[in-house]
PDB file of C-alpha atoms and ligand atoms in Angstrom:
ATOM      1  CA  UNK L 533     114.132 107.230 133.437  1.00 41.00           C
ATOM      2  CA  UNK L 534     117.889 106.211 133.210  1.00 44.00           C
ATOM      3  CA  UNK L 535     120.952 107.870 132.376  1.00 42.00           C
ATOM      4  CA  UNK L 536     122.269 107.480 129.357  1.00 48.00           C
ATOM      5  CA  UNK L 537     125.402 108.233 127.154  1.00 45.00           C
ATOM      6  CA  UNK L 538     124.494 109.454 124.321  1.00 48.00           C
ATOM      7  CA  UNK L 539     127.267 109.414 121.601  1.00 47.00           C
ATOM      8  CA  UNK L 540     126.367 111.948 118.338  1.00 47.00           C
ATOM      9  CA  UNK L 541     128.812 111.003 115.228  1.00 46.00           C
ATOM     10  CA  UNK L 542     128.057 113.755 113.674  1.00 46.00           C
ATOM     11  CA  UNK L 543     130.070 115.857 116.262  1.00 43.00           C
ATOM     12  CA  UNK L 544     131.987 113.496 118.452  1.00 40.00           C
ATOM     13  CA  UNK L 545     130.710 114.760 121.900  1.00 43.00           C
ATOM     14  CA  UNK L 546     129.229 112.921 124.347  1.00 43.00           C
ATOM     15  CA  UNK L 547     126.309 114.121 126.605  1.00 47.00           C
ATOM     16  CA  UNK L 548     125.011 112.598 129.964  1.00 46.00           C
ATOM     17  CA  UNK L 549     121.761 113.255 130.400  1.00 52.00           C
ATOM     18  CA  UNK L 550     118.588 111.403 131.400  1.00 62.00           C
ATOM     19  CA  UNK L 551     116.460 109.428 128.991  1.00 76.00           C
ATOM     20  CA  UNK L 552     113.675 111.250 128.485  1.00 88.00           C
ATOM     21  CA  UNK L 553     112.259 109.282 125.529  1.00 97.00           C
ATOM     22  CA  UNK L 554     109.920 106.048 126.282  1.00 97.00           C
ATOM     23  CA  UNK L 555     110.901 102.667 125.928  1.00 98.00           C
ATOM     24  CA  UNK L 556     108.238 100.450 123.630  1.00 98.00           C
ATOM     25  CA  UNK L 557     107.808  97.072 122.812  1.00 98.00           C
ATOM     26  CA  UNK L 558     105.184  96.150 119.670  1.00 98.00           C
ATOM     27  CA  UNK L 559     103.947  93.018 118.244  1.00 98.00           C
ATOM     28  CA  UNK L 560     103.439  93.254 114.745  1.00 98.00           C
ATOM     29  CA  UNK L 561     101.015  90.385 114.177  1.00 98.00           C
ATOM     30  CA  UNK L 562     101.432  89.988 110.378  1.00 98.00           C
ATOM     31  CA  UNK L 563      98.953  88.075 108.568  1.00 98.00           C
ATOM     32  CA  UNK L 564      98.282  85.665 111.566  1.00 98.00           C
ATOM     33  CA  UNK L 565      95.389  84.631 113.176  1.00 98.00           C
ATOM     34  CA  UNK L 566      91.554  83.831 112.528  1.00 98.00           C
ATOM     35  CA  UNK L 567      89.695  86.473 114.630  1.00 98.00           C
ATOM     36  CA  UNK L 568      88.698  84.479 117.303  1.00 98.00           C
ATOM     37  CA  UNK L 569      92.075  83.613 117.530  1.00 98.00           C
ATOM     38  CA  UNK L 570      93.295  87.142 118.061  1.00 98.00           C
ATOM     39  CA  UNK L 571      90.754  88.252 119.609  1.00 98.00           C
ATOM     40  CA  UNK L 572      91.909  85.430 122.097  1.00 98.00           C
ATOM     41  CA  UNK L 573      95.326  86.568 122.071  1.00 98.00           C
ATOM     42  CA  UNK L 574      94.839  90.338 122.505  1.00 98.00           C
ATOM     43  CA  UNK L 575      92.962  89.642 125.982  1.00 98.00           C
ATOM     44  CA  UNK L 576      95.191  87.350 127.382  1.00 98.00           C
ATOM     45  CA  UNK L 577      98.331  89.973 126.224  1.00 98.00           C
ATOM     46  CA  UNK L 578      95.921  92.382 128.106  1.00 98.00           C
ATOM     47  CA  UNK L 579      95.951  90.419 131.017  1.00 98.00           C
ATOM     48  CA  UNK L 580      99.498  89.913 131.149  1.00 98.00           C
ATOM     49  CA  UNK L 581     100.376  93.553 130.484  1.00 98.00           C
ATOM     50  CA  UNK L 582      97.955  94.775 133.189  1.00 98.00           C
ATOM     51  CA  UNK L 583      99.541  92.182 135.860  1.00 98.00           C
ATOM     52  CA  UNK L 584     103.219  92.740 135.471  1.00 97.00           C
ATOM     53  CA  UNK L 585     103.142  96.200 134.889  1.00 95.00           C
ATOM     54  CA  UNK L 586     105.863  97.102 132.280  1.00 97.00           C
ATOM     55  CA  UNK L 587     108.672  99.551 131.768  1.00 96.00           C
ATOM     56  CA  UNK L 588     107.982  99.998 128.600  1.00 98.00           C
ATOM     57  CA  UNK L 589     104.755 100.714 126.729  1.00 98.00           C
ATOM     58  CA  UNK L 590     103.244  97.888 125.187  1.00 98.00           C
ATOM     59  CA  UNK L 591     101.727  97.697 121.708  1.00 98.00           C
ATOM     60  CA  UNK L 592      99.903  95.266 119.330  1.00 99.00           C
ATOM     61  CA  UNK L 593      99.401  95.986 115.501  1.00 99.00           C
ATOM     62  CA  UNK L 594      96.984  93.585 114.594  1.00 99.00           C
ATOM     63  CA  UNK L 595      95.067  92.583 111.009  1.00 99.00           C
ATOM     64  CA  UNK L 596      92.092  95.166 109.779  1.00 98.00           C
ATOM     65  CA  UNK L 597      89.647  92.749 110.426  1.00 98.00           C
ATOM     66  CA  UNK L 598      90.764  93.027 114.204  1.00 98.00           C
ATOM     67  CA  UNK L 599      91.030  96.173 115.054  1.00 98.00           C
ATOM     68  CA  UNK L 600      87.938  96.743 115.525  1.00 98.00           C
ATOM     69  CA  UNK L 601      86.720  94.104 117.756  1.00 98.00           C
ATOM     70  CA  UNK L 602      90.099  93.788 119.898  1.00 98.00           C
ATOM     71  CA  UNK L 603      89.575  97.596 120.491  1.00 98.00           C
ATOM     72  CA  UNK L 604      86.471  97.036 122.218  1.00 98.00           C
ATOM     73  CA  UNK L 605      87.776  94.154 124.320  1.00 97.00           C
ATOM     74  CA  UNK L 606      91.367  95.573 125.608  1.00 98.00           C
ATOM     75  CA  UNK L 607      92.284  98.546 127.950  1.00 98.00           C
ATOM     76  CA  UNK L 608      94.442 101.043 125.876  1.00 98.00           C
ATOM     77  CA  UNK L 609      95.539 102.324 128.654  1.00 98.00           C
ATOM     78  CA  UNK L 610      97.375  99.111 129.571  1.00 98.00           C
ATOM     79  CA  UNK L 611      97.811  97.663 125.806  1.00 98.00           C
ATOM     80  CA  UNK L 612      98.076 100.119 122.582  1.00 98.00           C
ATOM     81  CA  UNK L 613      96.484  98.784 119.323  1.00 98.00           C
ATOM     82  CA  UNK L 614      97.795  99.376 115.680  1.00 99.00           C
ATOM     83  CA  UNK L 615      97.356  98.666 111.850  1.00 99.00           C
ATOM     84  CA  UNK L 616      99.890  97.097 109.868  1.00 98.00           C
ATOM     85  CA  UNK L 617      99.537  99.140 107.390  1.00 98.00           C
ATOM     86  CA  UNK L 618      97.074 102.412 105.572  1.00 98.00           C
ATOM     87  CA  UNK L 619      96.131 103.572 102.288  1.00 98.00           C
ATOM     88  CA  UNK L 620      97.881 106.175 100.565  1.00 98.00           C
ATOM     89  CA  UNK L 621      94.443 108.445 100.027  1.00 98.00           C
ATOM     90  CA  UNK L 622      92.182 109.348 102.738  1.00 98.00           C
ATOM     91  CA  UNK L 623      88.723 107.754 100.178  1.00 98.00           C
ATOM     92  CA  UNK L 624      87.886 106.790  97.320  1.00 98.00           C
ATOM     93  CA  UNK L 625      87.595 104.412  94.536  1.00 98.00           C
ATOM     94  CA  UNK L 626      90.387 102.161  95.465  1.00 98.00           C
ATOM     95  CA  UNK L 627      89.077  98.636  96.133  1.00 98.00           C
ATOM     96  CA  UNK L 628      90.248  97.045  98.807  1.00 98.00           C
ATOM     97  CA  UNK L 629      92.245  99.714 100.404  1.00 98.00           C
ATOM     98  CA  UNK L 630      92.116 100.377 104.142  1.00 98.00           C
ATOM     99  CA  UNK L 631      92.644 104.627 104.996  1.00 98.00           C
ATOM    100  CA  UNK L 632      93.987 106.064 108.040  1.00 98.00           C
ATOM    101  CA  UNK L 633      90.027 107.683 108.578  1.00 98.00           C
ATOM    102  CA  UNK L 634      89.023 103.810 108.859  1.00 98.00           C
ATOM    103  CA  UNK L 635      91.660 102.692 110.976  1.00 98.00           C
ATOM    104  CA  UNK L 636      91.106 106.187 113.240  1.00 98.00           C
ATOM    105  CA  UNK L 637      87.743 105.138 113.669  1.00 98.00           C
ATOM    106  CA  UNK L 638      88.100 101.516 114.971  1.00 98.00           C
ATOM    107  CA  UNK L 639      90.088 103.190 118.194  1.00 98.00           C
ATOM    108  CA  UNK L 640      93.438 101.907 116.961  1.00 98.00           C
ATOM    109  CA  UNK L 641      95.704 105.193 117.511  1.00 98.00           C
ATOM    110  CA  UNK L 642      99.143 103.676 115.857  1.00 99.00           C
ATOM    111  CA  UNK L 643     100.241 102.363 112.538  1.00 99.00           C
ATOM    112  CA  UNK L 644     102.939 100.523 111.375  1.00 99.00           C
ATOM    113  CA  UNK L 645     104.143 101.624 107.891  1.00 98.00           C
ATOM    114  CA  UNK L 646     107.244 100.789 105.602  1.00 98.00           C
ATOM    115  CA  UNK L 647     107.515  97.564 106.625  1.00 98.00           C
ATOM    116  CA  UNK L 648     110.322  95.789 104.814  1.00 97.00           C
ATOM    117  CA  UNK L 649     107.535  93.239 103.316  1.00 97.00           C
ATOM    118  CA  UNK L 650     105.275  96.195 102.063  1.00 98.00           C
ATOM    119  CA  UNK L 651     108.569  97.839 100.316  1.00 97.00           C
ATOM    120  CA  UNK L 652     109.566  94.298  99.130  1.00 96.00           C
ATOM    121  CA  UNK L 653     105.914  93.121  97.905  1.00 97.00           C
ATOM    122  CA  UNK L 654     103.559  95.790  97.510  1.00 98.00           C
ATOM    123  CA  UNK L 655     106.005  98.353  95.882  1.00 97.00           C
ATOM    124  CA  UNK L 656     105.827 101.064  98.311  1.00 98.00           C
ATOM    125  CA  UNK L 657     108.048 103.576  97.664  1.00 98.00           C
ATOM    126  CA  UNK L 658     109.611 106.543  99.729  1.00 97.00           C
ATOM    127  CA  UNK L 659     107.147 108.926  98.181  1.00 97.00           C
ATOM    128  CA  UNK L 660     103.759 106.575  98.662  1.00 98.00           C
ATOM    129  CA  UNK L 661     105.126 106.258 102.290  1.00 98.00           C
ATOM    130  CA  UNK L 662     105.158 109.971 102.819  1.00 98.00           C
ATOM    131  CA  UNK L 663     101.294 110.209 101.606  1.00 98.00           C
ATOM    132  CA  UNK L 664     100.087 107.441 104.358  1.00 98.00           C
ATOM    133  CA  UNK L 665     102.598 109.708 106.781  1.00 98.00           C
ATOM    134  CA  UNK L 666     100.672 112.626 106.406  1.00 98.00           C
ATOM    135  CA  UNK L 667      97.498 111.166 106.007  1.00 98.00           C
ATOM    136  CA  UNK L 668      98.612 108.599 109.898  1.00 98.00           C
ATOM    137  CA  UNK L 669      99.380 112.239 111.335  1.00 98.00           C
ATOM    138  CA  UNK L 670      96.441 113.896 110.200  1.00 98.00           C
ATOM    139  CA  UNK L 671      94.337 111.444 111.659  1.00 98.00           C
ATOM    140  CA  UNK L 672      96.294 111.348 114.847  1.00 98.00           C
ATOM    141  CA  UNK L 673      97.568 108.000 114.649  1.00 98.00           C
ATOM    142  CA  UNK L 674     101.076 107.514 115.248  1.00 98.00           C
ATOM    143  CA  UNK L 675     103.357 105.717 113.260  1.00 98.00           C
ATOM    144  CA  UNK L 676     105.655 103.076 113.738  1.00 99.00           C
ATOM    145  CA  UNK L 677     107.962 103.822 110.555  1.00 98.00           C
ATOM    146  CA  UNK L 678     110.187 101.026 109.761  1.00 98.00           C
ATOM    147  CA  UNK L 679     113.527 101.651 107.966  1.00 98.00           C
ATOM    148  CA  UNK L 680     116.154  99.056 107.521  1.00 98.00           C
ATOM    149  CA  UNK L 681     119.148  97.489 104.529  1.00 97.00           C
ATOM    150  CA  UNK L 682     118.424  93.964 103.027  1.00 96.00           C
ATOM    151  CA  UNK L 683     121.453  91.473 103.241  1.00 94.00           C
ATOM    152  CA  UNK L 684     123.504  92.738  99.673  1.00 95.00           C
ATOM    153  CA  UNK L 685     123.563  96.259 101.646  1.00 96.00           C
ATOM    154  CA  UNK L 686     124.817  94.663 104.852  1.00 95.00           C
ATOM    155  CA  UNK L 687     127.235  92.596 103.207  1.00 93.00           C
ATOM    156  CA  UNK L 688     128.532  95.261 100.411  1.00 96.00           C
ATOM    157  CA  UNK L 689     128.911  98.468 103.273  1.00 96.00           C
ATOM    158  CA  UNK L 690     126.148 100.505 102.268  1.00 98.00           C
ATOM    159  CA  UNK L 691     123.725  99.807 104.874  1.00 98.00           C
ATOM    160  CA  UNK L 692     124.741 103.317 106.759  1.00 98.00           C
ATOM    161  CA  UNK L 693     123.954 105.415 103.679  1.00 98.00           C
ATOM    162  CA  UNK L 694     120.301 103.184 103.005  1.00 98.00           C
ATOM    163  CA  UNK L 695     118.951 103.648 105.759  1.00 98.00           C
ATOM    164  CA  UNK L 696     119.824 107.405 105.921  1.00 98.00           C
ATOM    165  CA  UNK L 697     118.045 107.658 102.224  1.00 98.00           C
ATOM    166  CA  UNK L 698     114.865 106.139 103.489  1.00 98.00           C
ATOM    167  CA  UNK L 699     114.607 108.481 106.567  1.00 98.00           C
ATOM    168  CA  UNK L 700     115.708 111.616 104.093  1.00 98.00           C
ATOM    169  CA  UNK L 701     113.092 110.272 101.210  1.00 97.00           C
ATOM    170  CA  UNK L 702     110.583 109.541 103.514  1.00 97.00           C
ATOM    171  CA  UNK L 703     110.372 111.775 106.560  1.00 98.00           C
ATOM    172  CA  UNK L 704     112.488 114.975 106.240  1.00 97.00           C
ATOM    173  CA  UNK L 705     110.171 117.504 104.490  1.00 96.00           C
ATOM    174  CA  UNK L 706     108.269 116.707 107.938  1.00 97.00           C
ATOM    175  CA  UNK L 707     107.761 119.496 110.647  1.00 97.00           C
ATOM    176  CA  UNK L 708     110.101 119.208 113.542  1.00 97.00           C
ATOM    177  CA  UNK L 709     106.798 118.626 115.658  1.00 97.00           C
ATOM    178  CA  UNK L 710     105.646 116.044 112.907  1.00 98.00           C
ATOM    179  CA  UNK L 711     108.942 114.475 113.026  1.00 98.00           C
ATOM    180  CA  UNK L 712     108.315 113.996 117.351  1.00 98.00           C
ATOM    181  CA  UNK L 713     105.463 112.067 116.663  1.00 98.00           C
ATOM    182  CA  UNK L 714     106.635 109.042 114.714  1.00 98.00           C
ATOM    183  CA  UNK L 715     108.555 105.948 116.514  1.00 98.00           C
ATOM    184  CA  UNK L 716     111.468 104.593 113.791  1.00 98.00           C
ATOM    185  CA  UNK L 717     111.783 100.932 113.641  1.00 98.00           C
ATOM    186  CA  UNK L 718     114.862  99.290 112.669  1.00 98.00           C
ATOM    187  CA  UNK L 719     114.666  96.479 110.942  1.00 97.00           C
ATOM    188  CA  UNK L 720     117.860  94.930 109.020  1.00 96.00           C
ATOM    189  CA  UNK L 721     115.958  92.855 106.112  1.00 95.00           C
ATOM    190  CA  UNK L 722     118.240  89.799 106.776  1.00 94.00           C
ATOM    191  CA  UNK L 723     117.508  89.416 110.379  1.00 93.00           C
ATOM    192  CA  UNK L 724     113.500  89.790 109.861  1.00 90.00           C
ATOM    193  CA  UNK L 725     111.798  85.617 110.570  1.00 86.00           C
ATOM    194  CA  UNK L 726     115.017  84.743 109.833  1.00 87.00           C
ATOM    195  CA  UNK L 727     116.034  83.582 113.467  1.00 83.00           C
ATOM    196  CA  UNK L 728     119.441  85.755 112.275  1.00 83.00           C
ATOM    197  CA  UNK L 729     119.547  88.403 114.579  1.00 84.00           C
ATOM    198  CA  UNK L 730     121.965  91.517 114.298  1.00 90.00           C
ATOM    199  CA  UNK L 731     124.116  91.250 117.256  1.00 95.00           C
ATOM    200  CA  UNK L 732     123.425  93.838 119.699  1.00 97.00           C
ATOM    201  CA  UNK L 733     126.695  96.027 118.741  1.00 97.00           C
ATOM    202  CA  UNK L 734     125.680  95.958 114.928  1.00 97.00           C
ATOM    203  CA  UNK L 735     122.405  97.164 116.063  1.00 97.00           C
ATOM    204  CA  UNK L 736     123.729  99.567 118.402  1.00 98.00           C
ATOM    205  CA  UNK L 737     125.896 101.285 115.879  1.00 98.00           C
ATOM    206  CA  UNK L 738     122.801 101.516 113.370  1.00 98.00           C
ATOM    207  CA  UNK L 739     120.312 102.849 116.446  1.00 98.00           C
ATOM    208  CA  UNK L 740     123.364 106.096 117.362  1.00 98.00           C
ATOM    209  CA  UNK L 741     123.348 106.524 113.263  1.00 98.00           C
ATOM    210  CA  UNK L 742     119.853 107.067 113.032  1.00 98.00           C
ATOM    211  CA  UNK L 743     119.631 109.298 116.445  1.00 98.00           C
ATOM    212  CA  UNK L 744     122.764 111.522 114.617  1.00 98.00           C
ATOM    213  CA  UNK L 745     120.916 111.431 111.511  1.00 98.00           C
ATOM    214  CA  UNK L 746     117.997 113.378 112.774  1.00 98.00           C
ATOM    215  CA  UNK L 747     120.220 115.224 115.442  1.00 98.00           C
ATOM    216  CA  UNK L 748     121.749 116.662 111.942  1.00 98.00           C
ATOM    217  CA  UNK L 749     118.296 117.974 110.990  1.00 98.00           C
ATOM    218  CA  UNK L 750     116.085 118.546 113.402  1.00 98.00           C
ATOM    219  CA  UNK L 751     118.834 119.086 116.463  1.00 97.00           C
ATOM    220  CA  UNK L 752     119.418 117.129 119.496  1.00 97.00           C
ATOM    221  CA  UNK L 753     116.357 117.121 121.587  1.00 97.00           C
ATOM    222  CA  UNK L 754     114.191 116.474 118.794  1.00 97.00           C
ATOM    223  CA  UNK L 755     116.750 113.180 118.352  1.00 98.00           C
ATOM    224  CA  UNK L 756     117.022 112.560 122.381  1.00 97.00           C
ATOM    225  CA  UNK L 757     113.109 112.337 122.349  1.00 98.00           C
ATOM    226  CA  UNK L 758     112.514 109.364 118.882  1.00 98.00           C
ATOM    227  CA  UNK L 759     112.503 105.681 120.693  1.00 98.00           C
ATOM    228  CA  UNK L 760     114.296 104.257 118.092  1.00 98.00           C
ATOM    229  CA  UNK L 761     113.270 100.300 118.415  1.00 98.00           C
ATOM    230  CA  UNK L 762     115.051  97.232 117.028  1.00 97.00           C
ATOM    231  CA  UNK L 763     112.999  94.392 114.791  1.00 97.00           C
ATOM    232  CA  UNK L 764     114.356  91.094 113.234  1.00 95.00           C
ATOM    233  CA  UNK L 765     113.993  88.194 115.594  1.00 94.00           C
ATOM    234  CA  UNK L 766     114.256  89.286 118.810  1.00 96.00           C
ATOM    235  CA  UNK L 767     113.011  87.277 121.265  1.00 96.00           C
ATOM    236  CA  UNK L 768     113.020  87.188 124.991  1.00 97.00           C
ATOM    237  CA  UNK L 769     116.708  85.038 124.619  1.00 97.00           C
ATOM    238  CA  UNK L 770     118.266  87.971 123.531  1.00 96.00           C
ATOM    239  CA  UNK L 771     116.239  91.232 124.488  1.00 98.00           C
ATOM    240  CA  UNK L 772     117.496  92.029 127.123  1.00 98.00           C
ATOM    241  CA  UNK L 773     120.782  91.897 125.860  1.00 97.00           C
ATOM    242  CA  UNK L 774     119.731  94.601 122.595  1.00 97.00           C
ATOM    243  CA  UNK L 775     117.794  96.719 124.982  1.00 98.00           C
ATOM    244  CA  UNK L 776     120.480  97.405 127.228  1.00 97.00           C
ATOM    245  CA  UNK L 777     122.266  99.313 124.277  1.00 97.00           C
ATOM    246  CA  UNK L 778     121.758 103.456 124.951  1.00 97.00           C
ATOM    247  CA  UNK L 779     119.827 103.651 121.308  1.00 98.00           C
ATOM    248  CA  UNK L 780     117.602 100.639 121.294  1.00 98.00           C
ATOM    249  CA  UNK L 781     114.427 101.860 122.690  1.00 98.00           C
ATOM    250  CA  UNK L 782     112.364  98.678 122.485  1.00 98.00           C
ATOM    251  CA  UNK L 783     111.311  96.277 119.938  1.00 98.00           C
ATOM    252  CA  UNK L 784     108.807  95.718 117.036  1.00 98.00           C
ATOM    253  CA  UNK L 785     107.989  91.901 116.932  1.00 98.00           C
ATOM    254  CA  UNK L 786     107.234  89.456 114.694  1.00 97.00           C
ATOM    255  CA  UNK L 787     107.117  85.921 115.180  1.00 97.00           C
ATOM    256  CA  UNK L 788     107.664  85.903 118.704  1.00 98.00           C
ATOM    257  CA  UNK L 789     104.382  88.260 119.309  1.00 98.00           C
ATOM    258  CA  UNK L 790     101.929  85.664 118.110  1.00 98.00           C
ATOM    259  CA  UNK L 791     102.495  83.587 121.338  1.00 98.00           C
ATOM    260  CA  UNK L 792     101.557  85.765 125.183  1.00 98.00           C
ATOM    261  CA  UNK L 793     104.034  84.051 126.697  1.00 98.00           C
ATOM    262  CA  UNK L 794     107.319  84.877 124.501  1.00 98.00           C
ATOM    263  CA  UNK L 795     105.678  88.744 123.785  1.00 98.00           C
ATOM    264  CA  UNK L 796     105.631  88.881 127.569  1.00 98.00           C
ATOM    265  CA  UNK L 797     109.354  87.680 127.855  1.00 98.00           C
ATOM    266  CA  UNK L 798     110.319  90.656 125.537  1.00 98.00           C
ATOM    267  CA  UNK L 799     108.273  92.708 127.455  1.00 98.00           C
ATOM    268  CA  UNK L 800     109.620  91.817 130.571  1.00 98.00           C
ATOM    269  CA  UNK L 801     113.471  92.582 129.430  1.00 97.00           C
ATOM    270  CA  UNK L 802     113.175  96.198 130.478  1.00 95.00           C
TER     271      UNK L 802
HETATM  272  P1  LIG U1511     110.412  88.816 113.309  1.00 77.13           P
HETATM  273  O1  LIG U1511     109.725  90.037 112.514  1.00 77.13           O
HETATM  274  O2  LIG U1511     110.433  89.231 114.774  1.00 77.13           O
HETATM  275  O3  LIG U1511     109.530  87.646 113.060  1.00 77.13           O
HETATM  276  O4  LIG U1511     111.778  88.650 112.766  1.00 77.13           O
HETATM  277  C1  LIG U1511     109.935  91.368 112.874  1.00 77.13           C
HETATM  278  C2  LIG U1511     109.133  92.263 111.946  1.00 77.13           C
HETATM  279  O5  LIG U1511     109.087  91.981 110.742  1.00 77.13           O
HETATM  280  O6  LIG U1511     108.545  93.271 112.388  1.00 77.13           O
END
């Protein structure tokens, strides 16, 4: 635990307190890597996790076709495992589809969802997001719920009021106790494999948004206990500098998670 100042725009006070809420990094894989090849990957991020003993929790969200087989090879204890993604039903006649049962029942227990590129390609929508919520939290996975403006919405001022829609459309008719169990990822669209990164004030100011946001709703505690983490080309150049910010909890990773060595720099910059 450190202390932290915690800065609530909704009300303008400040409040010292300790940070209660855990720090996380996760690699979000993406559609990388033959299975051998991540299977190779997972146990040498196991290894490294287990041998340098992190401050933060440590996560990989891997491919379908991996979860599976990775579970059975790394310590969850030391290394959590995720899906990229689940189905919006539970079973059924929908070819091709992958449901929150199925990924239960590999031994994956988290689950990325809203990912800019799943809004942006696959059409997914505030209210097909809030069907694979449910259906993540009814199969006790927890998700890693990504939220985040594309560059017209940076550029034009609006990104404050975006982002604020997608939590509202997406998570708000949640339970309080619902609402505990899923980390937010922010993830500005512009900065995602882009090798743009937001600086870590721009980031900052998005993070205390967010924690005021749900402080408005679901009160203080409920928004002192979210790990809010950062995405969009971080790297272990500049992590420690974004995770030394009071609302950046950790990091979800793209590019830089494919390789042990650069995951384990991120890692390393708590
Ligand atoms: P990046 O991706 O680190 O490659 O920018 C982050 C993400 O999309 O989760």
């Amino acid at each position: 635990m450190r202390k932290i100042l915690t800065k609530y725009n909704n009300n303008h006070t400040y409040n010292f307190k300790y940070k209660m809420r855990k720090n996380i990094v996760a690699g979000n894989w993406k559609m990388n890597t033959t299975l051998p090849e991540g299977l190779k990957l997972a146990e040498e991020v196991n290894a490294a996790v287990a041998a340098a003993k992190p401050k933060c929790d440590v996560i990989i969200c891997v491919p379908f076709t991996h979860l599976a087989p990775i579970a059975a090879c790394i310590d969850q204890d030391v290394l959590g495992l995720g899906a990229e993604n689940c189905a919006d039903h539970a079973s059924g006649a929908y070819t091709g589809e992958v449901s929150a049962p199925m990924v239960a029942s590999t031994g994956a227990t988290y689950v990325i969802l809203g990912h800019s590129e799943r809004r942006q390609y696959y059409g997914e929508t505030s209210a097909i997001l809030r069907e694979k919520l449910g259906l993540a939290l009814a199969n006790g996975l927890t998700p890693i719920f990504c939220i985040g403006e594309v560059l017209e919405e940076r550029e034009n001022g609006t990104y404050n009021d975006v982002v604020k829609k997608q939590i509202e459309e997406a998570l708000f008719d949640l339970s309080a106790e619902d609402f505990s169990k899923i980390i937010l990822a922010y993830e500005p669209v512009w900065a995602i494999g882009t090798g743009k990164t937001a600086t870590p004030d721009q980031a900052e100011d998005m993070h205390a948004h967010i924690r005021a946001t749900i402080a408005a709703k679901y009160g203080n505690e409920v928004a002192d206990n979210t790990s809010i983490l950062y995405g969009g080309s971080c790297k272990p150049s500049n992590a420690a500098e974004l995770f030394a910010k009071p609302d950046i909890d950790g990091g979800l990773i793209g590019g830089a998670s494919l390789k042990c060595a650069d995951f384990m720099g991120i890692v390393n910059a708590f």
